[in-house]
Coordinates of C-alpha atoms in Angstrom, one line a residue:
M3 CA 70.8 -23.8 -36.3
T4 CA 69.5 -23.6 -32.8
K5 CA 69.6 -25.9 -29.7
G6 CA 67.4 -29.0 -29.5
T7 CA 63.7 -28.5 -29.1
L8 CA 60.6 -30.7 -28.4
E9 CA 57.4 -29.4 -30.0
I10 CA 54.2 -30.3 -28.1
T11 CA 51.1 -31.4 -30.1
T12 CA 48.5 -31.1 -27.3
K13 CA 45.7 -32.4 -29.5
I14 CA 45.1 -34.3 -32.8
G15 CA 42.6 -32.5 -35.0
C16 CA 42.8 -28.7 -35.3
K17 CA 39.6 -26.7 -35.9
V18 CA 41.5 -23.9 -37.5
N19 CA 42.4 -26.2 -40.4
C20 CA 44.6 -23.8 -42.4
K21 CA 45.0 -24.3 -46.1
Y22 CA 48.8 -24.9 -45.7
C23 CA 48.5 -27.4 -42.9
P24 CA 47.9 -31.1 -43.9
Q25 CA 45.5 -31.9 -41.0
K26 CA 43.6 -34.7 -42.9
L27 CA 46.8 -36.6 -43.6
L28 CA 47.8 -36.4 -39.9
I29 CA 44.5 -37.4 -38.5
N30 CA 44.2 -40.5 -40.9
R31 CA 47.8 -41.6 -40.1
Y32 CA 47.3 -41.1 -36.4
Q33 CA 44.2 -43.2 -36.4
E34 CA 45.8 -45.9 -38.6
T35 CA 48.8 -46.3 -36.2
S36 CA 47.1 -45.9 -32.9
G37 CA 45.0 -49.0 -32.5
E38 CA 41.3 -49.2 -31.6
K39 CA 41.2 -46.2 -29.3
P40 CA 43.4 -43.3 -30.4
I41 CA 44.2 -40.7 -27.7
A42 CA 43.3 -37.4 -29.3
M43 CA 43.8 -35.1 -26.3
M44 CA 47.1 -35.1 -24.4
S45 CA 46.6 -35.4 -20.7
F46 CA 48.6 -33.4 -18.2
E47 CA 49.8 -36.7 -16.7
T48 CA 51.2 -37.8 -20.0
F49 CA 52.9 -34.5 -20.6
K50 CA 54.5 -34.5 -17.1
A51 CA 55.7 -38.1 -17.5
C52 CA 57.4 -37.3 -20.8
I53 CA 58.8 -33.9 -19.9
D54 CA 60.4 -35.3 -16.8
K55 CA 62.6 -37.4 -19.1
V56 CA 63.7 -34.5 -21.3
P57 CA 67.1 -32.8 -20.5
K58 CA 66.8 -29.2 -19.2
D59 CA 68.7 -27.7 -22.2
I60 CA 66.0 -28.8 -24.6
R61 CA 63.6 -26.0 -25.3
I62 CA 59.9 -26.9 -25.1
D63 CA 57.9 -25.4 -28.0
F64 CA 54.1 -25.2 -27.8
S65 CA 53.2 -25.4 -31.5
G66 CA 53.2 -28.9 -32.8
M67 CA 50.6 -30.0 -35.3
C68 CA 47.6 -28.4 -33.7
E69 CA 46.7 -25.1 -31.9
P70 CA 48.1 -25.6 -28.4
W71 CA 45.3 -23.9 -26.5
L72 CA 42.6 -26.1 -28.0
N73 CA 43.7 -28.3 -25.0
K74 CA 42.4 -26.6 -21.8
E75 CA 45.4 -27.9 -19.9
C76 CA 47.9 -26.1 -22.1
T77 CA 48.7 -23.3 -19.8
K78 CA 49.2 -25.8 -16.9
M79 CA 51.7 -27.6 -19.2
V80 CA 53.6 -24.4 -20.0
Q81 CA 53.8 -23.6 -16.3
Y82 CA 55.1 -27.0 -15.5
A83 CA 57.8 -27.0 -18.3
S84 CA 58.9 -23.5 -17.2
E85 CA 59.1 -24.5 -13.5
S86 CA 61.1 -27.6 -14.5
G87 CA 63.8 -25.4 -15.9
H88 CA 63.1 -25.5 -19.7
A89 CA 63.2 -22.6 -22.0
I90 CA 59.8 -22.0 -23.7
A91 CA 58.7 -21.0 -27.2
I92 CA 55.2 -20.4 -28.3
F93 CA 53.9 -20.6 -31.9
S94 CA 50.1 -20.1 -31.9
T95 CA 47.0 -18.2 -33.0
F96 CA 46.0 -18.3 -29.3
E97 CA 42.7 -19.8 -30.5
G98 CA 41.0 -21.2 -27.3
A99 CA 43.2 -19.1 -24.9
T100 CA 41.6 -16.9 -22.3
D101 CA 42.6 -13.7 -20.6
A102 CA 43.5 -15.6 -17.5
D103 CA 45.8 -17.9 -19.6
I104 CA 47.7 -14.8 -21.0
S105 CA 48.0 -13.3 -17.5
I106 CA 49.8 -16.5 -16.4
L107 CA 52.1 -16.5 -19.4
E108 CA 53.2 -12.9 -18.7
K109 CA 54.5 -14.0 -15.3
L110 CA 56.8 -16.8 -16.7
P111 CA 60.4 -15.7 -17.0
S112 CA 61.6 -18.6 -19.3
I113 CA 59.7 -17.7 -22.5
E114 CA 62.3 -17.1 -25.2
Q115 CA 60.2 -16.7 -28.3
I116 CA 56.6 -15.9 -29.3
V117 CA 55.3 -16.2 -32.9
L118 CA 51.7 -15.2 -33.5
H119 CA 49.9 -16.9 -36.3
M120 CA 47.6 -14.2 -37.7
P121 CA 44.7 -14.2 -40.2
D122 CA 45.4 -13.3 -43.8
Q123 CA 43.4 -11.3 -46.3
E124 CA 43.2 -14.4 -48.7
I125 CA 41.7 -16.6 -45.9
N126 CA 44.4 -19.2 -46.2
S127 CA 44.2 -19.5 -42.4
N128 CA 40.8 -20.2 -41.1
I129 CA 41.1 -18.2 -37.9
S130 CA 37.9 -17.1 -36.3
I131 CA 38.2 -13.3 -36.0
T132 CA 35.9 -12.9 -32.9
K133 CA 35.9 -10.2 -30.3
E134 CA 37.6 -12.5 -27.8
Y135 CA 40.3 -13.4 -30.4
L136 CA 41.0 -9.7 -31.2
E137 CA 41.2 -8.9 -27.4
N138 CA 43.7 -11.8 -26.9
I139 CA 45.8 -10.6 -30.0
K140 CA 45.8 -7.0 -28.7
R141 CA 47.0 -8.1 -25.3
M142 CA 49.7 -10.3 -26.8
L143 CA 50.9 -7.6 -29.2
N144 CA 51.3 -5.3 -26.2
T145 CA 52.7 -7.9 -23.9
K146 CA 55.7 -7.0 -21.7
I147 CA 57.2 -10.4 -22.1
N148 CA 60.9 -9.8 -22.9
C149 CA 61.6 -12.3 -25.7
Q150 CA 62.0 -12.7 -29.5
K151 CA 58.8 -11.8 -31.2
G152 CA 57.4 -12.4 -34.7
I153 CA 54.3 -12.9 -36.8
S154 CA 53.5 -15.7 -39.2
C155 CA 50.9 -15.0 -41.9
H156 CA 50.0 -17.1 -44.9
G157 CA 49.5 -14.1 -47.1
I158 CA 48.7 -10.4 -46.5
L159 CA 47.7 -9.4 -43.0
H160 CA 43.9 -9.3 -42.6
D161 CA 42.4 -5.8 -42.4
S162 CA 41.0 -6.5 -38.9
V163 CA 44.5 -7.0 -37.4
R164 CA 46.8 -4.9 -39.7
P165 CA 46.3 -1.6 -37.7
L166 CA 47.3 -3.5 -34.5
V167 CA 50.8 -4.6 -35.6
D168 CA 54.0 -2.7 -35.0
E169 CA 56.4 -4.4 -37.5
S170 CA 59.4 -2.9 -35.7
I171 CA 58.5 -5.1 -32.7
W172 CA 56.7 -7.9 -34.5
P173 CA 58.3 -8.6 -37.9
I174 CA 56.1 -10.5 -40.3
N175 CA 57.1 -13.7 -42.1
N176 CA 54.6 -14.7 -44.8
Q177 CA 56.6 -17.5 -46.4
M178 CA 54.5 -20.6 -47.2
I179 CA 56.0 -24.1 -47.5
D180 CA 54.8 -27.4 -48.7
R181 CA 55.5 -29.3 -45.4
A182 CA 58.1 -31.5 -46.9
G183 CA 55.9 -32.5 -49.8
N184 CA 52.8 -33.2 -47.7
I185 CA 50.9 -30.3 -49.4
I186 CA 50.5 -30.1 -53.2
A187 CA 49.6 -26.5 -54.2
G188 CA 50.4 -24.3 -57.1
D189 CA 51.6 -21.4 -55.1
V190 CA 54.2 -23.2 -52.9
S191 CA 57.4 -24.6 -54.3
Q192 CA 58.3 -28.3 -54.2
H193 CA 61.7 -29.7 -53.2
H194 CA 63.7 -32.8 -53.9
I195 CA 67.3 -32.9 -52.9
K196 CA 69.7 -35.6 -53.9
G197 CA 72.9 -36.8 -52.2
K198 CA 74.0 -36.3 -48.7
L199 CA 71.8 -33.9 -46.7
F200 CA 72.2 -31.5 -43.9
C201 CA 69.3 -30.0 -41.8
S202 CA 69.6 -26.2 -41.5
I203 CA 67.3 -26.3 -38.4
A204 CA 68.5 -29.4 -36.4
G205 CA 71.9 -30.0 -37.8
N206 CA 73.3 -33.6 -37.6
R207 CA 71.7 -34.2 -34.2
L208 CA 68.1 -34.3 -35.6
N209 CA 66.8 -33.2 -32.2
H210 CA 64.0 -30.9 -33.2
N211 CA 61.2 -33.4 -32.6
V212 CA 57.5 -33.5 -32.0
L213 CA 55.7 -35.1 -29.0
L214 CA 52.2 -36.5 -29.8
P215 CA 49.3 -36.9 -27.3
D216 CA 49.9 -40.6 -26.8
G217 CA 53.7 -40.1 -26.0
R218 CA 55.0 -41.0 -29.5
V219 CA 57.7 -38.8 -30.9
L220 CA 58.0 -37.8 -34.5
L221 CA 61.3 -36.9 -36.3
C222 CA 60.2 -33.3 -36.9
C223 CA 57.4 -30.8 -37.4
M224 CA 57.2 -31.7 -41.2
D225 CA 56.3 -35.3 -40.6
Y226 CA 52.5 -35.0 -40.9
G227 CA 52.4 -38.4 -42.6
M228 CA 54.1 -39.9 -39.5
Q229 CA 56.8 -41.7 -41.7
H230 CA 59.4 -41.5 -39.0
I231 CA 58.2 -42.4 -35.4
I232 CA 61.4 -42.5 -33.4
G233 CA 60.0 -43.8 -30.1
N234 CA 57.5 -43.3 -27.3
L235 CA 58.7 -41.2 -24.3
L236 CA 56.2 -43.0 -22.0
Y237 CA 58.2 -46.2 -22.5
C238 CA 61.8 -45.1 -23.3
T239 CA 64.3 -42.5 -22.2
Y240 CA 65.1 -39.3 -24.2
D241 CA 68.5 -40.6 -25.3
E242 CA 67.0 -43.9 -26.5
L243 CA 64.9 -41.9 -29.1
F244 CA 68.2 -41.2 -31.0
V245 CA 69.7 -44.7 -31.0
G246 CA 66.6 -46.7 -32.1
P247 CA 66.2 -48.4 -35.5
T248 CA 64.0 -45.5 -36.9
M249 CA 66.6 -42.9 -36.2
K250 CA 69.4 -45.0 -37.5
S251 CA 67.5 -45.6 -40.7
V252 CA 66.9 -41.8 -41.1
E253 CA 70.6 -41.0 -40.5
N254 CA 71.7 -43.7 -43.0
A255 CA 69.3 -42.4 -45.6
I256 CA 70.6 -38.8 -45.1
Q257 CA 74.2 -39.8 -45.5
M258 CA 73.8 -42.5 -48.1
G259 CA 71.2 -40.8 -50.4
G260 CA 68.4 -43.1 -49.4
T261 CA 64.7 -42.4 -49.2
V262 CA 63.7 -40.1 -46.3
L263 CA 61.2 -37.3 -45.7
C264 CA 64.0 -34.7 -45.5
R265 CA 64.6 -34.9 -49.3
S266 CA 61.3 -33.0 -49.8
C267 CA 61.9 -30.5 -47.0
S268 CA 62.7 -26.8 -47.6
N269 CA 65.0 -26.8 -44.5
A270 CA 67.3 -29.5 -46.0
I271 CA 70.6 -28.5 -47.7
S272 CA 72.6 -30.7 -50.0
L273 CA 76.2 -31.0 -48.7
E274 CA 77.4 -30.4 -52.3
C275 CA 75.9 -26.9 -52.1
A276 CA 76.6 -26.3 -48.5
G277 CA 79.7 -24.1 -49.2
D278 CA 77.8 -21.7 -51.5
E279 CA 74.9 -21.6 -49.1
Y280 CA 77.3 -20.8 -46.2
L281 CA 79.0 -17.9 -48.1
K282 CA 75.6 -16.6 -49.1
L283 CA 74.4 -16.6 -45.5
L284 CA 77.6 -14.9 -44.4
H285 CA 77.1 -12.0 -46.9
E286 CA 73.5 -11.7 -46.0
N287 CA 74.3 -11.7 -42.2
E288 CA 76.9 -9.0 -42.6
D289 CA 74.4 -6.7 -44.3
I290 CA 71.8 -7.6 -41.7
W291 CA 74.3 -6.9 -39.0
K292 CA 75.2 -3.4 -40.4
A293 CA 71.5 -2.6 -40.7
K294 CA 70.9 -3.8 -37.2
K295 CA 73.7 -1.6 -35.8
Y296 CA 72.3 1.4 -37.6
L297 CA 68.8 0.8 -36.4
E298 CA 70.0 0.2 -32.9
G299 CA 71.8 3.6 -33.0
Q300 CA 68.7 5.3 -34.3
L301 CA 66.6 3.6 -31.7
E302 CA 69.0 4.6 -28.9
G303 CA 68.7 8.3 -30.0
Y304 CA 64.9 8.1 -30.3
T305 CA 64.7 6.3 -26.9
A306 CA 66.8 9.1 -25.2
E307 CA 64.6 11.8 -26.8
L308 CA 61.5 10.0 -25.9
S309 CA 62.8 9.5 -22.3
N310 CA 63.5 13.3 -22.0
A311 CA 60.1 14.1 -23.5
N312 CA 58.4 11.7 -21.1
K313 CA 60.3 13.2 -18.2
T314 CA 59.3 16.7 -19.1
I315 CA 55.7 15.6 -19.6
K316 CA 55.7 13.8 -16.3
E317 CA 57.1 16.9 -14.5
Q318 CA 54.4 19.1 -16.1
V319 CA 51.7 16.5 -15.2
D320 CA 53.0 16.4 -11.6
W321 CA 53.0 20.2 -11.5
I322 CA 49.5 20.4 -12.8
Q323 CA 48.4 17.7 -10.3
K324 CA 50.0 19.7 -7.5
L325 CA 48.2 22.9 -8.6
E326 CA 44.9 21.0 -8.7
E327 CA 45.6 19.6 -5.2
G328 CA 46.4 23.2 -4.0
K329 CA 43.2 24.5 -5.6
R330 CA 41.2 21.8 -3.9
Y331 CA 43.0 22.5 -0.6
L332 CA 42.3 26.3 -0.8
E333 CA 38.6 25.6 -1.7
E334 CA 38.3 23.3 1.2
Q335 CA 40.0 25.8 3.6
N336 CA 37.7 28.6 2.3
Q337 CA 34.7 26.5 2.9
N338 CA 35.9 25.6 6.4
W339 CA 36.6 29.3 7.2
I340 CA 33.0 30.2 6.1
I341 CA 31.7 27.5 8.4
E342 CA 33.9 28.7 11.3
V343 CA 32.7 32.3 10.9
E344 CA 29.1 31.2 11.0
N345 CA 29.8 29.0 14.0
Y346 CA 31.6 32.1 15.6
K347 CA 28.5 34.2 15.1
K348 CA 26.3 31.6 16.6
S349 CA 28.7 31.2 19.5
N350 CA 28.7 35.0 20.1
Q351 CA 24.9 35.0 20.3
E352 CA 25.0 32.1 22.7
L353 CA 27.6 33.9 24.8
E354 CA 25.4 37.1 25.1
K355 CA 22.5 35.0 26.2
Y356 CA 24.6 33.2 28.7
N357 CA 25.9 36.6 30.1
V358 CA 22.3 37.7 30.7
Y359 CA 21.6 34.3 32.3
L360 CA 24.7 34.7 34.6
T361 CA 23.5 38.2 35.6
E362 CA 20.1 36.9 36.6
Q363 CA 21.7 33.9 38.4
N364 CA 24.0 36.3 40.4
Q365 CA 21.0 38.3 41.6
N366 CA 19.2 35.1 42.6
W367 CA 22.3 33.8 44.4
S368 CA 22.6 37.1 46.4
A369 CA 19.0 36.8 47.5
E370 CA 19.5 33.1 48.4
V371 CA 22.6 34.1 50.5
K372 CA 20.5 36.5 52.5
N373 CA 17.9 33.8 52.9
Y374 CA 20.6 31.4 53.9
N375 CA 21.9 33.6 56.7
K376 CA 18.3 34.1 57.9
S377 CA 17.7 30.3 57.8
E378 CA 20.9 29.4 59.5
Q379 CA 19.4 29.8 63.0
E380 CA 16.4 27.9 62.0
L381 CA 18.6 25.1 60.6
K382 CA 20.5 24.9 64.0
T383 CA 17.1 24.6 65.8
W384 CA 16.0 21.9 63.3
V385 CA 19.3 20.0 63.8
S386 CA 18.7 20.1 67.6
Q387 CA 15.3 18.7 67.0
L388 CA 16.7 16.1 64.8
E389 CA 19.1 15.0 67.6
E390 CA 16.2 14.7 70.0
G391 CA 14.3 12.8 67.4
K392 CA 17.3 10.6 66.9
D393 CA 17.4 9.7 70.6
Y394 CA 13.6 9.0 70.6
L395 CA 14.0 6.8 67.5
E396 CA 16.9 4.9 69.1
S397 CA 14.8 4.1 72.2
Q398 CA 11.9 3.1 70.0
N399 CA 14.2 0.9 68.0
Q400 CA 15.3 -0.9 71.2
K401 CA 11.7 -1.5 72.2
L402 CA 10.9 -2.8 68.7
Q403 CA 14.0 -5.0 68.8
A404 CA 12.8 -6.5 72.1
E405 CA 9.3 -7.0 70.6
L406 CA 10.9 -8.5 67.5
D407 CA 12.8 -11.0 69.7
I408 CA 9.5 -12.0 71.4
Y409 CA 7.8 -12.2 68.0
Q410 CA 10.6 -14.4 66.7
K411 CA 10.3 -16.7 69.8
N412 CA 6.5 -16.8 69.4
E413 CA 7.0 -17.4 65.7
T414 CA 9.1 -20.5 66.5
E415 CA 6.5 -21.8 68.9
L416 CA 3.8 -21.0 66.3
R417 CA 5.7 -23.0 63.7
I418 CA 6.0 -25.9 66.1
W419 CA 2.3 -25.7 66.9
I420 CA 1.5 -25.4 63.2
Q421 CA 3.6 -28.5 62.6
D422 CA 1.7 -30.4 65.4
L423 CA -1.6 -29.3 63.7
E424 CA -0.3 -30.6 60.4
N425 CA 0.6 -33.9 62.1
G426 CA -2.8 -34.0 63.8
K427 CA -4.5 -33.1 60.5
K428 CA -2.6 -36.0 58.9
Y429 CA -3.6 -38.3 61.8
L430 CA -7.3 -37.3 61.5
S431 CA -7.1 -37.7 57.7
D432 CA -5.7 -41.2 58.1
K433 CA -8.5 -42.0 60.7
V434 CA -11.1 -40.6 58.3
D435 CA -9.7 -42.8 55.6
E436 CA -9.9 -45.8 58.0
M437 CA -13.5 -44.9 59.0
T438 CA -14.4 -44.4 55.4
N439 CA -13.1 -47.9 54.7
E440 CA -15.0 -49.4 57.7
N441 CA -18.1 -47.5 56.6
K442 CA -17.7 -49.0 53.1
K443 CA -17.4 -52.5 54.7
L444 CA -20.5 -51.8 56.9
L445 CA -22.5 -50.6 53.9
Q446 CA -21.4 -53.7 52.0
M447 CA -22.5 -55.9 55.0
L448 CA -25.8 -54.0 55.2
D449 CA -26.4 -54.7 51.5
E450 CA -25.7 -58.3 52.1
L451 CA -28.1 -58.3 55.2
K452 CA -30.8 -56.7 53.1
L453 CA -30.4 -59.5 50.5
W454 CA -30.5 -62.1 53.3
T455 CA -33.6 -60.5 54.8
E456 CA -35.3 -60.5 51.4
E457 CA -34.4 -64.2 51.0
L458 CA -35.8 -64.9 54.6
Q459 CA -39.0 -63.0 53.7
L460 CA -39.3 -65.1 50.6
G461 CA -38.8 -68.2 52.7
K462 CA -41.3 -67.0 55.3
D463 CA -43.9 -66.4 52.6
Y464 CA -43.2 -69.8 51.1
L465 CA -43.6 -71.5 54.5
E466 CA -46.8 -69.6 55.2
N467 CA -48.2 -70.7 51.9
V468 CA -47.2 -74.3 52.6
T469 CA -48.7 -74.1 56.2
Q470 CA -52.0 -72.7 54.8
K471 CA -52.1 -75.5 52.3
L472 CA -51.3 -78.1 54.9
E473 CA -54.0 -76.6 57.2
R474 CA -56.4 -76.8 54.3
D475 CA -55.4 -80.4 53.5
Y476 CA -55.6 -81.3 57.2
S477 CA -59.1 -79.8 57.3
N478 CA -60.2 -81.7 54.3
V479 CA -58.7 -84.9 55.6
K480 CA -60.3 -84.3 58.9
E481 CA -63.7 -83.7 57.2
Q482 CA -63.1 -86.8 55.2
C483 CA -62.2 -88.7 58.3
L484 CA -65.4 -87.5 60.0
G485 CA -67.3 -88.5 56.9
Y486 CA -65.7 -91.9 57.1
E487 CA -66.4 -92.2 60.8
Q488 CA -70.0 -91.2 60.1
I489 CA -70.3 -93.8 57.3
I490 CA -68.7 -96.4 59.6
S491 CA -71.0 -95.3 62.4
D492 CA -74.0 -95.5 60.1
A493 CA -72.8 -98.8 58.9
E494 CA -72.4 -100.2 62.4
N495 CA -75.8 -98.9 63.4
K496 CA -77.3 -100.7 60.5

């Protein structure tokens, strides 16, 4: 009998669907009791809300009624439970887990137990033996996690994994059970216990329970038919799970011989047979204890021998490595020396050439010294001439400075004159603009005068035509009048 545990069912519906796991019964009952929208996948928020209510001395088991890592947030849940102060146990095929998930698990200090569910030769467990699965199993079998380890197999280990297993580290349990009567199969025994009962796993406290994705809690890991739902951790405290009507009904049935799931469970013990079972366990445990002490002694001896052998091997390896390093060092030094000798030869040749060059330069310098002594007097004469030239240049500079002053003065006057010219130019430009405007006005008046002259000419021509007509009319009238006068005169004469 161990301390209390809470198994986490991270998902309803397991794709592994092993022969000895009543998945169909669980799925049907879960849907029947969940309302219209069953929550099949546990969220991290639901997990956190429930775990926060669980006492720290309750171990959190990631096994439940489905492969834990079929929920992608499983590793995050394991981390949170560990950081919250709970001990951790894992029962899994690691179906769905990744290499990154395993790396995180290896860093958690609170894992107490790992049981690997592995494929069997008879295919009772429908585990997909993929390359990724085998890599995960290899890594887990070689994990450095310091905890109790074991393997669960529903038959003989499959050939693909058998060579990987060291049974001294990972003992194999291939016992198959009927899940408290929820599986009917010819090769698993059935149980029905009468009278008062005692749970060999949970004792009288009945605190090895299962958390479902929607927060409901089942009595234990055998209750695939969900006969005993003891509460919902989303809506009640952990302690309230064990004082509710369902738990009271289970306790009464156990004590009074009533109907309860436990009567079909392989973990249940009749109190009438408890004494015989206890003595049997004592005898078996004593033999196991003696065998354990013997094996521990053997293991201690083998460990010491292995440690000494490893030490000797390590020393030899270190010595060989040092020899290799020395060999590489000598080879490098030899190569460096060869390069240095070649450089020395080249340097010696360069020195000989340089010596010849220096000899020639010495001869040239001797000749130059003689020339220098000869040229010294000429240099003094040249210096004297330079002094005279300096005085001349200074006098010329003074003259130029005076001329520059005059030039600057003239430049100032010239700038003033240029400014006056610019002002005059602007004045003339303004005047030209005014005259241009006047000229435009005169041209306009001239155009008007031309029009007026043309009109006067037209009037003159008109008057001339009228005058000519009047003159003609006057002449005609005058002629008529003369004719009339003649007629009158003729008439008077008559």
